[in-house]
């Protein structure tokens, strides 16, 4: 069943195919797609000069691997043609070049044409920290969420990424999958056979308690750290962030709590907290996100996030303010 505003799509469990080694999100994507392509010859892989040496898909299926160089818009346009010809194209490039440089092609291919193209965007947020502002992307969710018909996912961990890739192959719907650079995380466990729209990592007995809502890799990392510092805090994790999936997710959140602190590696404008605030007008929604400044100094991923006001003290402060 395809996602709608009133019903969640069926999703495969994220842990049906466990691997002995936890990979980063972008490497888990490459590995899972390579595995799926062994039994589905309609899957093709396109990269914009990110293949590098030893890309597993290129090694296993060289006739279905295309490196388009730094021509991101042309890559998405080519994927649209491949989809029209019966293929299942997966394209990947840095998030700022996918969501911003190729924005028009994304709008037309994923939105207007509803082509079955999946865009996998690593280096989202400021995970490309040392590369500087040109390689940061704190605006992609705002852009992609405004394009109707696109399924948007920000998986946390190896197993969750694999589940999202499998669903993209199965559904044939347009997808935008956001991930980081090299960080490796263990996905949160799930109850049942499907990846839920809301994964309740911890539920509080008190419906009046403040609930953390985590989005993406770093938002979830910070939420889990906040849970260790404040063990009784409820925590709900979201993977699917498009309007069609976020609408029923918001309804589920509201059945349990009325005060939320949303943690996401994105600007507040156009982010998930803003979307939830619109969907939940009777609830209190606080955003912990990147501020409106531009990082002007180098640093590692966490240092650049902290410079933008996105760190554990900021999350704990937001929890304290929301609880008053």
mmCIF file of C-alpha atoms in Angstrom:
data_model
loop_
_atom_site.group_PDB
_atom_site.id
_atom_site.type_symbol
_atom_site.label_atom_id
_atom_site.label_comp_id
_atom_site.label_asym_id
_atom_site.label_seq_id
_atom_site.Cartn_x
_atom_site.Cartn_y
_atom_site.Cartn_z
ATOM 1 C CA UNK A 1 0.000 0.000 0.000
ATOM 2 C CA UNK A 2 1.380 3.447 -0.918
ATOM 3 C CA UNK A 3 1.746 6.110 1.797
ATOM 4 C CA UNK A 4 -1.286 8.349 2.262
ATOM 5 C CA UNK A 5 -2.220 11.007 4.748
ATOM 6 C CA UNK A 6 -4.392 8.551 6.659
ATOM 7 C CA UNK A 7 -2.572 5.242 6.415
ATOM 8 C CA UNK A 8 1.048 4.277 6.839
ATOM 9 C CA UNK A 9 2.677 2.143 4.133
ATOM 10 C CA UNK A 10 3.816 -1.339 4.909
ATOM 11 C CA UNK A 11 7.519 -1.397 5.585
ATOM 12 C CA UNK A 12 10.021 -4.231 5.948
ATOM 13 C CA UNK A 13 11.633 -4.770 9.305
ATOM 14 C CA UNK A 14 15.017 -3.058 9.553
ATOM 15 C CA UNK A 15 16.725 -6.088 11.070
ATOM 16 C CA UNK A 16 15.715 -8.957 8.784
ATOM 17 C CA UNK A 17 19.165 -9.093 7.213
ATOM 18 C CA UNK A 18 21.663 -8.384 9.977
ATOM 19 C CA UNK A 19 25.290 -7.696 9.110
ATOM 20 C CA UNK A 20 28.208 -8.463 11.441
ATOM 21 C CA UNK A 21 29.666 -4.972 10.878
ATOM 22 C CA UNK A 22 27.756 -1.718 11.310
ATOM 23 C CA UNK A 23 28.318 0.601 8.359
ATOM 24 C CA UNK A 24 27.806 4.327 7.970
ATOM 25 C CA UNK A 25 24.540 5.362 6.346
ATOM 26 C CA UNK A 26 26.058 5.980 2.920
ATOM 27 C CA UNK A 27 28.014 2.702 2.982
ATOM 28 C CA UNK A 28 24.970 0.750 4.190
ATOM 29 C CA UNK A 29 23.041 2.208 1.234
ATOM 30 C CA UNK A 30 25.702 1.114 -1.247
ATOM 31 C CA UNK A 31 25.974 -2.353 0.254
ATOM 32 C CA UNK A 32 22.220 -2.948 0.418
ATOM 33 C CA UNK A 33 21.604 -1.683 -3.109
ATOM 34 C CA UNK A 34 24.375 -3.925 -4.443
ATOM 35 C CA UNK A 35 22.807 -6.910 -2.697
ATOM 36 C CA UNK A 36 19.312 -6.148 -4.001
ATOM 37 C CA UNK A 37 20.586 -5.623 -7.556
ATOM 38 C CA UNK A 38 21.858 -9.202 -7.644
ATOM 39 C CA UNK A 39 18.252 -10.398 -7.937
ATOM 40 C CA UNK A 40 16.728 -7.351 -9.659
ATOM 41 C CA UNK A 41 18.357 -6.347 -12.931
ATOM 42 C CA UNK A 42 16.193 -3.229 -13.236
ATOM 43 C CA UNK A 43 18.166 -1.498 -10.454
ATOM 44 C CA UNK A 44 20.754 0.989 -11.715
ATOM 45 C CA UNK A 45 23.152 3.155 -9.716
ATOM 46 C CA UNK A 46 24.192 6.686 -10.708
ATOM 47 C CA UNK A 47 26.806 8.757 -8.864
ATOM 48 C CA UNK A 48 27.989 12.333 -9.338
ATOM 49 C CA UNK A 49 31.724 11.793 -8.952
ATOM 50 C CA UNK A 50 31.307 10.151 -5.530
ATOM 51 C CA UNK A 51 31.935 6.564 -6.561
ATOM 52 C CA UNK A 52 35.539 6.486 -5.481
ATOM 53 C CA UNK A 53 37.691 3.420 -5.581
ATOM 54 C CA UNK A 54 36.031 0.145 -4.705
ATOM 55 C CA UNK A 55 32.384 1.168 -4.988
ATOM 56 C CA UNK A 56 30.624 -2.169 -4.314
ATOM 57 C CA UNK A 57 27.890 -1.633 -6.915
ATOM 58 C CA UNK A 58 30.406 -0.780 -9.626
ATOM 59 C CA UNK A 59 32.444 -3.866 -8.751
ATOM 60 C CA UNK A 60 29.436 -6.214 -8.778
ATOM 61 C CA UNK A 61 27.347 -4.679 -11.579
ATOM 62 C CA UNK A 62 29.633 -2.486 -13.740
ATOM 63 C CA UNK A 63 27.172 -2.420 -16.651
ATOM 64 C CA UNK A 64 24.568 -0.760 -14.412
ATOM 65 C CA UNK A 65 26.841 1.795 -12.725
ATOM 66 C CA UNK A 66 27.194 5.319 -14.139
ATOM 67 C CA UNK A 67 29.452 8.096 -12.876
ATOM 68 C CA UNK A 68 28.074 11.351 -14.284
ATOM 69 C CA UNK A 69 30.717 13.619 -12.774
ATOM 70 C CA UNK A 70 29.723 16.994 -11.363
ATOM 71 C CA UNK A 71 26.556 17.207 -13.459
ATOM 72 C CA UNK A 72 23.925 16.653 -10.811
ATOM 73 C CA UNK A 73 20.946 18.055 -12.717
ATOM 74 C CA UNK A 74 21.791 15.980 -15.777
ATOM 75 C CA UNK A 75 22.128 12.913 -13.542
ATOM 76 C CA UNK A 76 18.597 13.366 -12.188
ATOM 77 C CA UNK A 77 17.250 14.000 -15.707
ATOM 78 C CA UNK A 78 18.960 10.825 -16.924
ATOM 79 C CA UNK A 79 17.420 8.918 -14.011
ATOM 80 C CA UNK A 80 13.975 10.152 -15.086
ATOM 81 C CA UNK A 81 14.538 8.658 -18.532
ATOM 82 C CA UNK A 82 15.761 5.387 -17.073
ATOM 83 C CA UNK A 83 12.674 5.200 -14.840
ATOM 84 C CA UNK A 84 10.432 5.805 -17.858
ATOM 85 C CA UNK A 85 12.191 2.885 -19.534
ATOM 86 C CA UNK A 86 11.338 0.477 -16.708
ATOM 87 C CA UNK A 87 14.463 0.786 -14.574
ATOM 88 C CA UNK A 88 14.762 1.601 -10.859
ATOM 89 C CA UNK A 89 17.391 4.355 -10.720
ATOM 90 C CA UNK A 90 19.201 5.278 -7.510
ATOM 91 C CA UNK A 91 21.225 8.471 -7.728
ATOM 92 C CA UNK A 92 23.621 9.830 -5.129
ATOM 93 C CA UNK A 93 25.564 13.019 -4.567
ATOM 94 C CA UNK A 94 26.317 15.460 -1.753
ATOM 95 C CA UNK A 95 23.058 16.721 -0.198
ATOM 96 C CA UNK A 96 23.712 20.402 -1.077
ATOM 97 C CA UNK A 97 24.248 19.514 -4.731
ATOM 98 C CA UNK A 98 21.235 17.200 -4.854
ATOM 99 C CA UNK A 99 18.730 19.416 -3.048
ATOM 100 C CA UNK A 100 20.000 22.824 -4.168
ATOM 101 C CA UNK A 101 22.037 22.603 -7.371
ATOM 102 C CA UNK A 102 19.665 20.058 -8.940
ATOM 103 C CA UNK A 103 16.508 21.471 -7.319
ATOM 104 C CA UNK A 104 14.624 22.092 -10.561
ATOM 105 C CA UNK A 105 15.385 18.610 -11.885
ATOM 106 C CA UNK A 106 14.283 17.125 -8.558
ATOM 107 C CA UNK A 107 11.024 19.079 -8.626
ATOM 108 C CA UNK A 108 10.191 17.943 -12.139
ATOM 109 C CA UNK A 109 11.448 14.350 -11.867
ATOM 110 C CA UNK A 110 10.301 13.402 -8.364
ATOM 111 C CA UNK A 111 7.319 15.741 -8.143
ATOM 112 C CA UNK A 112 5.711 16.620 -11.461
ATOM 113 C CA UNK A 113 6.595 13.368 -13.262
ATOM 114 C CA UNK A 114 6.376 11.207 -10.109
ATOM 115 C CA UNK A 115 9.211 9.148 -11.577
ATOM 116 C CA UNK A 116 10.365 6.159 -9.551
ATOM 117 C CA UNK A 117 13.762 7.683 -8.807
ATOM 118 C CA UNK A 118 15.478 7.480 -5.424
ATOM 119 C CA UNK A 119 17.928 10.231 -4.478
ATOM 120 C CA UNK A 120 20.370 9.302 -1.715
ATOM 121 C CA UNK A 121 21.996 12.422 -0.271
ATOM 122 C CA UNK A 122 25.007 11.955 2.030
ATOM 123 C CA UNK A 123 26.854 14.854 3.668
ATOM 124 C CA UNK A 124 23.547 16.311 4.880
ATOM 125 C CA UNK A 125 23.503 18.926 7.608
ATOM 126 C CA UNK A 126 27.069 19.949 8.424
ATOM 127 C CA UNK A 127 28.513 16.431 8.288
ATOM 128 C CA UNK A 128 30.967 17.739 5.674
ATOM 129 C CA UNK A 129 32.201 20.069 8.411
ATOM 130 C CA UNK A 130 35.744 20.863 7.257
ATOM 131 C CA UNK A 131 34.605 21.287 3.634
ATOM 132 C CA UNK A 132 32.899 24.545 4.601
ATOM 133 C CA UNK A 133 29.626 26.276 3.892
ATOM 134 C CA UNK A 134 29.504 25.293 0.211
ATOM 135 C CA UNK A 135 29.315 21.640 1.257
ATOM 136 C CA UNK A 136 26.886 22.089 4.158
ATOM 137 C CA UNK A 137 23.165 21.453 3.688
ATOM 138 C CA UNK A 138 20.723 22.722 6.292
ATOM 139 C CA UNK A 139 17.923 23.483 3.837
ATOM 140 C CA UNK A 140 17.142 20.198 2.063
ATOM 141 C CA UNK A 141 14.136 19.138 4.130
ATOM 142 C CA UNK A 142 12.509 22.535 3.552
ATOM 143 C CA UNK A 143 12.955 22.150 -0.198
ATOM 144 C CA UNK A 144 11.973 18.491 -0.561
ATOM 145 C CA UNK A 145 9.036 18.657 1.867
ATOM 146 C CA UNK A 146 7.524 21.354 -0.355
ATOM 147 C CA UNK A 147 7.453 19.010 -3.379
ATOM 148 C CA UNK A 148 4.267 16.872 -3.297
ATOM 149 C CA UNK A 149 4.571 13.130 -3.752
ATOM 150 C CA UNK A 150 8.161 12.640 -2.570
ATOM 151 C CA UNK A 151 8.803 10.148 0.239
ATOM 152 C CA UNK A 152 11.490 11.670 2.494
ATOM 153 C CA UNK A 153 13.521 9.564 4.914
ATOM 154 C CA UNK A 154 16.356 10.300 7.318
ATOM 155 C CA UNK A 155 17.418 6.876 8.621
ATOM 156 C CA UNK A 156 19.335 6.396 11.851
ATOM 157 C CA UNK A 157 21.849 3.592 11.624
ATOM 158 C CA UNK A 158 22.798 0.760 9.313
ATOM 159 C CA UNK A 159 19.673 -1.387 9.679
ATOM 160 C CA UNK A 160 17.261 1.517 9.282
ATOM 161 C CA UNK A 161 19.012 2.667 6.107
ATOM 162 C CA UNK A 162 18.772 -0.837 4.653
ATOM 163 C CA UNK A 163 15.046 -0.975 5.432
ATOM 164 C CA UNK A 164 14.436 2.366 3.735
ATOM 165 C CA UNK A 165 16.388 1.298 0.629
ATOM 166 C CA UNK A 166 14.417 -1.947 0.431
ATOM 167 C CA UNK A 167 11.147 -0.013 0.688
ATOM 168 C CA UNK A 168 12.230 2.374 -2.068
ATOM 169 C CA UNK A 169 12.963 -0.584 -4.360
ATOM 170 C CA UNK A 170 9.692 -2.306 -3.456
ATOM 171 C CA UNK A 171 7.399 0.706 -3.774
ATOM 172 C CA UNK A 172 8.804 2.345 -6.895
ATOM 173 C CA UNK A 173 7.841 5.743 -5.431
ATOM 174 C CA UNK A 174 10.040 8.859 -5.657
ATOM 175 C CA UNK A 175 12.324 8.965 -2.603
ATOM 176 C CA UNK A 176 14.782 11.389 -1.049
ATOM 177 C CA UNK A 177 17.001 9.686 1.540
ATOM 178 C CA UNK A 178 19.104 11.930 3.779
ATOM 179 C CA UNK A 179 22.231 10.673 5.530
ATOM 180 C CA UNK A 180 25.556 11.859 6.919
ATOM 181 C CA UNK A 181 29.182 11.203 6.063
ATOM 182 C CA UNK A 182 31.064 8.502 7.988
ATOM 183 C CA UNK A 183 29.271 8.223 11.342
ATOM 184 C CA UNK A 184 28.206 4.689 12.281
ATOM 185 C CA UNK A 185 25.204 4.092 14.517
ATOM 186 C CA UNK A 186 23.260 1.063 15.700
ATOM 187 C CA UNK A 187 19.636 1.477 14.666
ATOM 188 C CA UNK A 188 16.985 1.572 17.356
ATOM 189 C CA UNK A 189 15.136 -1.718 17.876
ATOM 190 C CA UNK A 190 11.586 -1.982 16.576
ATOM 191 C CA UNK A 191 8.558 -3.893 17.791
ATOM 192 C CA UNK A 192 6.874 -5.995 15.151
ATOM 193 C CA UNK A 193 7.686 -6.694 11.531
ATOM 194 C CA UNK A 194 7.579 -3.144 10.139
ATOM 195 C CA UNK A 195 9.601 0.028 10.448
ATOM 196 C CA UNK A 196 7.095 2.249 12.294
ATOM 197 C CA UNK A 197 6.205 5.822 11.508
ATOM 198 C CA UNK A 198 6.932 6.577 15.181
ATOM 199 C CA UNK A 199 9.498 4.458 16.999
ATOM 200 C CA UNK A 200 8.954 4.914 20.729
ATOM 201 C CA UNK A 201 12.454 4.382 22.100
ATOM 202 C CA UNK A 202 11.131 5.222 25.582
ATOM 203 C CA UNK A 203 7.606 6.037 26.723
ATOM 204 C CA UNK A 204 6.787 7.994 29.873
ATOM 205 C CA UNK A 205 3.775 7.087 31.983
ATOM 206 C CA UNK A 206 2.846 10.742 32.432
ATOM 207 C CA UNK A 207 1.091 12.132 29.317
ATOM 208 C CA UNK A 208 1.970 15.625 30.546
ATOM 209 C CA UNK A 209 5.679 14.876 30.361
ATOM 210 C CA UNK A 210 7.834 16.465 27.679
ATOM 211 C CA UNK A 211 8.665 14.116 24.800
ATOM 212 C CA UNK A 212 11.850 14.272 22.761
ATOM 213 C CA UNK A 213 11.335 13.780 19.017
ATOM 214 C CA UNK A 214 14.498 12.836 17.150
ATOM 215 C CA UNK A 215 15.125 13.285 13.432
ATOM 216 C CA UNK A 216 18.050 11.855 11.468
ATOM 217 C CA UNK A 217 21.438 10.656 12.605
ATOM 218 C CA UNK A 218 22.650 13.554 14.729
ATOM 219 C CA UNK A 219 19.244 14.504 16.076
ATOM 220 C CA UNK A 220 18.847 10.949 17.325
ATOM 221 C CA UNK A 221 22.384 10.834 18.737
ATOM 222 C CA UNK A 222 21.681 13.994 20.746
ATOM 223 C CA UNK A 223 18.262 12.769 21.873
ATOM 224 C CA UNK A 224 19.761 9.522 23.160
ATOM 225 C CA UNK A 225 22.463 11.489 24.981
ATOM 226 C CA UNK A 226 19.763 13.677 26.544
ATOM 227 C CA UNK A 227 17.888 10.547 27.608
ATOM 228 C CA UNK A 228 21.006 9.339 29.430
ATOM 229 C CA UNK A 229 21.245 12.691 31.196
ATOM 230 C CA UNK A 230 17.502 12.767 31.955
ATOM 231 C CA UNK A 231 16.500 9.062 32.057
ATOM 232 C CA UNK A 232 12.756 9.551 32.539
ATOM 233 C CA UNK A 233 12.304 11.579 29.370
ATOM 234 C CA UNK A 234 10.059 10.120 26.665
ATOM 235 C CA UNK A 235 11.666 9.731 23.244
ATOM 236 C CA UNK A 236 9.979 9.197 19.872
ATOM 237 C CA UNK A 237 12.118 8.693 16.766
ATOM 238 C CA UNK A 238 10.924 9.597 13.247
ATOM 239 C CA UNK A 239 12.371 8.181 10.022
ATOM 240 C CA UNK A 240 9.840 9.290 7.378
ATOM 241 C CA UNK A 241 9.465 13.067 7.214
ATOM 242 C CA UNK A 242 7.291 13.892 4.181
ATOM 243 C CA UNK A 243 3.825 15.350 4.734
ATOM 244 C CA UNK A 244 1.965 12.125 3.891
ATOM 245 C CA UNK A 245 3.862 10.179 6.546
ATOM 246 C CA UNK A 246 4.340 12.967 9.084
ATOM 247 C CA UNK A 247 0.594 13.637 9.292
ATOM 248 C CA UNK A 248 -0.344 10.254 10.831
ATOM 249 C CA UNK A 249 2.901 10.299 12.847
ATOM 250 C CA UNK A 250 1.870 13.639 14.368
ATOM 251 C CA UNK A 251 -1.531 12.220 15.266
ATOM 252 C CA UNK A 252 0.146 9.322 17.041
ATOM 253 C CA UNK A 253 2.483 11.652 18.938
ATOM 254 C CA UNK A 254 -0.486 13.727 20.102
ATOM 255 C CA UNK A 255 -2.250 10.657 21.466
ATOM 256 C CA UNK A 256 0.567 10.258 23.990
ATOM 257 C CA UNK A 257 1.923 13.748 24.737
ATOM 258 C CA UNK A 258 1.202 17.440 24.268
ATOM 259 C CA UNK A 259 4.690 18.943 24.721
ATOM 260 C CA UNK A 260 7.538 18.099 22.362
ATOM 261 C CA UNK A 261 11.183 19.006 21.857
ATOM 262 C CA UNK A 262 12.234 18.214 18.281
ATOM 263 C CA UNK A 263 15.961 17.698 17.632
ATOM 264 C CA UNK A 264 17.152 17.907 14.021
ATOM 265 C CA UNK A 265 20.301 18.813 12.102
ATOM 266 C CA UNK A 266 18.536 21.344 9.891
ATOM 267 C CA UNK A 267 17.541 24.965 10.118
ATOM 268 C CA UNK A 268 14.382 25.615 12.097
ATOM 269 C CA UNK A 269 12.781 27.216 9.062
ATOM 270 C CA UNK A 270 11.222 24.466 6.968
ATOM 271 C CA UNK A 271 12.287 21.733 9.360
ATOM 272 C CA UNK A 272 10.308 18.978 11.035
ATOM 273 C CA UNK A 273 9.599 20.960 14.212
ATOM 274 C CA UNK A 274 7.924 23.664 12.151
ATOM 275 C CA UNK A 275 5.892 21.042 10.279
ATOM 276 C CA UNK A 276 4.792 19.378 13.527
ATOM 277 C CA UNK A 277 3.811 22.742 14.998
ATOM 278 C CA UNK A 278 1.461 23.270 12.046
ATOM 279 C CA UNK A 279 0.071 19.741 12.318
ATOM 280 C CA UNK A 280 -0.354 19.966 16.107
ATOM 281 C CA UNK A 281 -1.746 23.459 16.829
ATOM 282 C CA UNK A 282 -2.997 22.384 20.260
ATOM 283 C CA UNK A 283 0.445 21.127 21.312
ATOM 284 C CA UNK A 284 3.646 22.855 22.385
ATOM 285 C CA UNK A 285 6.495 22.202 19.962
ATOM 286 C CA UNK A 286 10.029 23.415 20.715
ATOM 287 C CA UNK A 287 12.784 23.239 18.112
ATOM 288 C CA UNK A 288 16.433 22.393 18.743
ATOM 289 C CA UNK A 289 18.011 22.995 15.371
ATOM 290 C CA UNK A 290 20.710 24.943 13.572
ATOM 291 C CA UNK A 291 20.482 28.700 14.004
ATOM 292 C CA UNK A 292 20.458 31.213 11.159
ATOM 293 C CA UNK A 293 24.212 31.841 11.089
ATOM 294 C CA UNK A 294 26.768 30.602 8.551
ATOM 295 C CA UNK A 295 29.719 28.621 9.969
ATOM 296 C CA UNK A 296 32.850 30.652 9.240
ATOM 297 C CA UNK A 297 35.475 28.475 10.937
ATOM 298 C CA UNK A 298 36.512 24.876 10.430
ATOM 299 C CA UNK A 299 35.981 22.067 12.885
ATOM 300 C CA UNK A 300 34.789 18.508 13.084
ATOM 301 C CA UNK A 301 31.132 17.626 12.711
ATOM 302 C CA UNK A 302 30.149 18.081 16.356
ATOM 303 C CA UNK A 303 32.133 21.331 16.687
ATOM 304 C CA UNK A 304 30.355 22.908 13.714
ATOM 305 C CA UNK A 305 26.987 21.741 15.051
ATOM 306 C CA UNK A 306 27.773 23.298 18.454
ATOM 307 C CA UNK A 307 28.717 26.582 16.776
ATOM 308 C CA UNK A 308 25.223 26.552 15.261
ATOM 309 C CA UNK A 309 23.613 26.026 18.672
ATOM 310 C CA UNK A 310 22.980 22.331 18.162
ATOM 311 C CA UNK A 311 24.523 20.319 20.990
ATOM 312 C CA UNK A 312 23.600 18.438 24.161
ATOM 313 C CA UNK A 313 23.409 21.531 26.427
ATOM 314 C CA UNK A 314 20.954 23.068 23.946
ATOM 315 C CA UNK A 315 18.758 19.956 24.067
ATOM 316 C CA UNK A 316 18.797 19.800 27.862
ATOM 317 C CA UNK A 317 17.997 23.515 28.090
ATOM 318 C CA UNK A 318 15.059 23.064 25.706
ATOM 319 C CA UNK A 319 13.757 20.171 27.803
ATOM 320 C CA UNK A 320 13.993 22.288 30.936
ATOM 321 C CA UNK A 321 12.156 25.223 29.338
ATOM 322 C CA UNK A 322 9.457 22.993 27.871
ATOM 323 C CA UNK A 323 8.801 21.379 31.253
ATOM 324 C CA UNK A 324 8.078 24.690 33.002
#
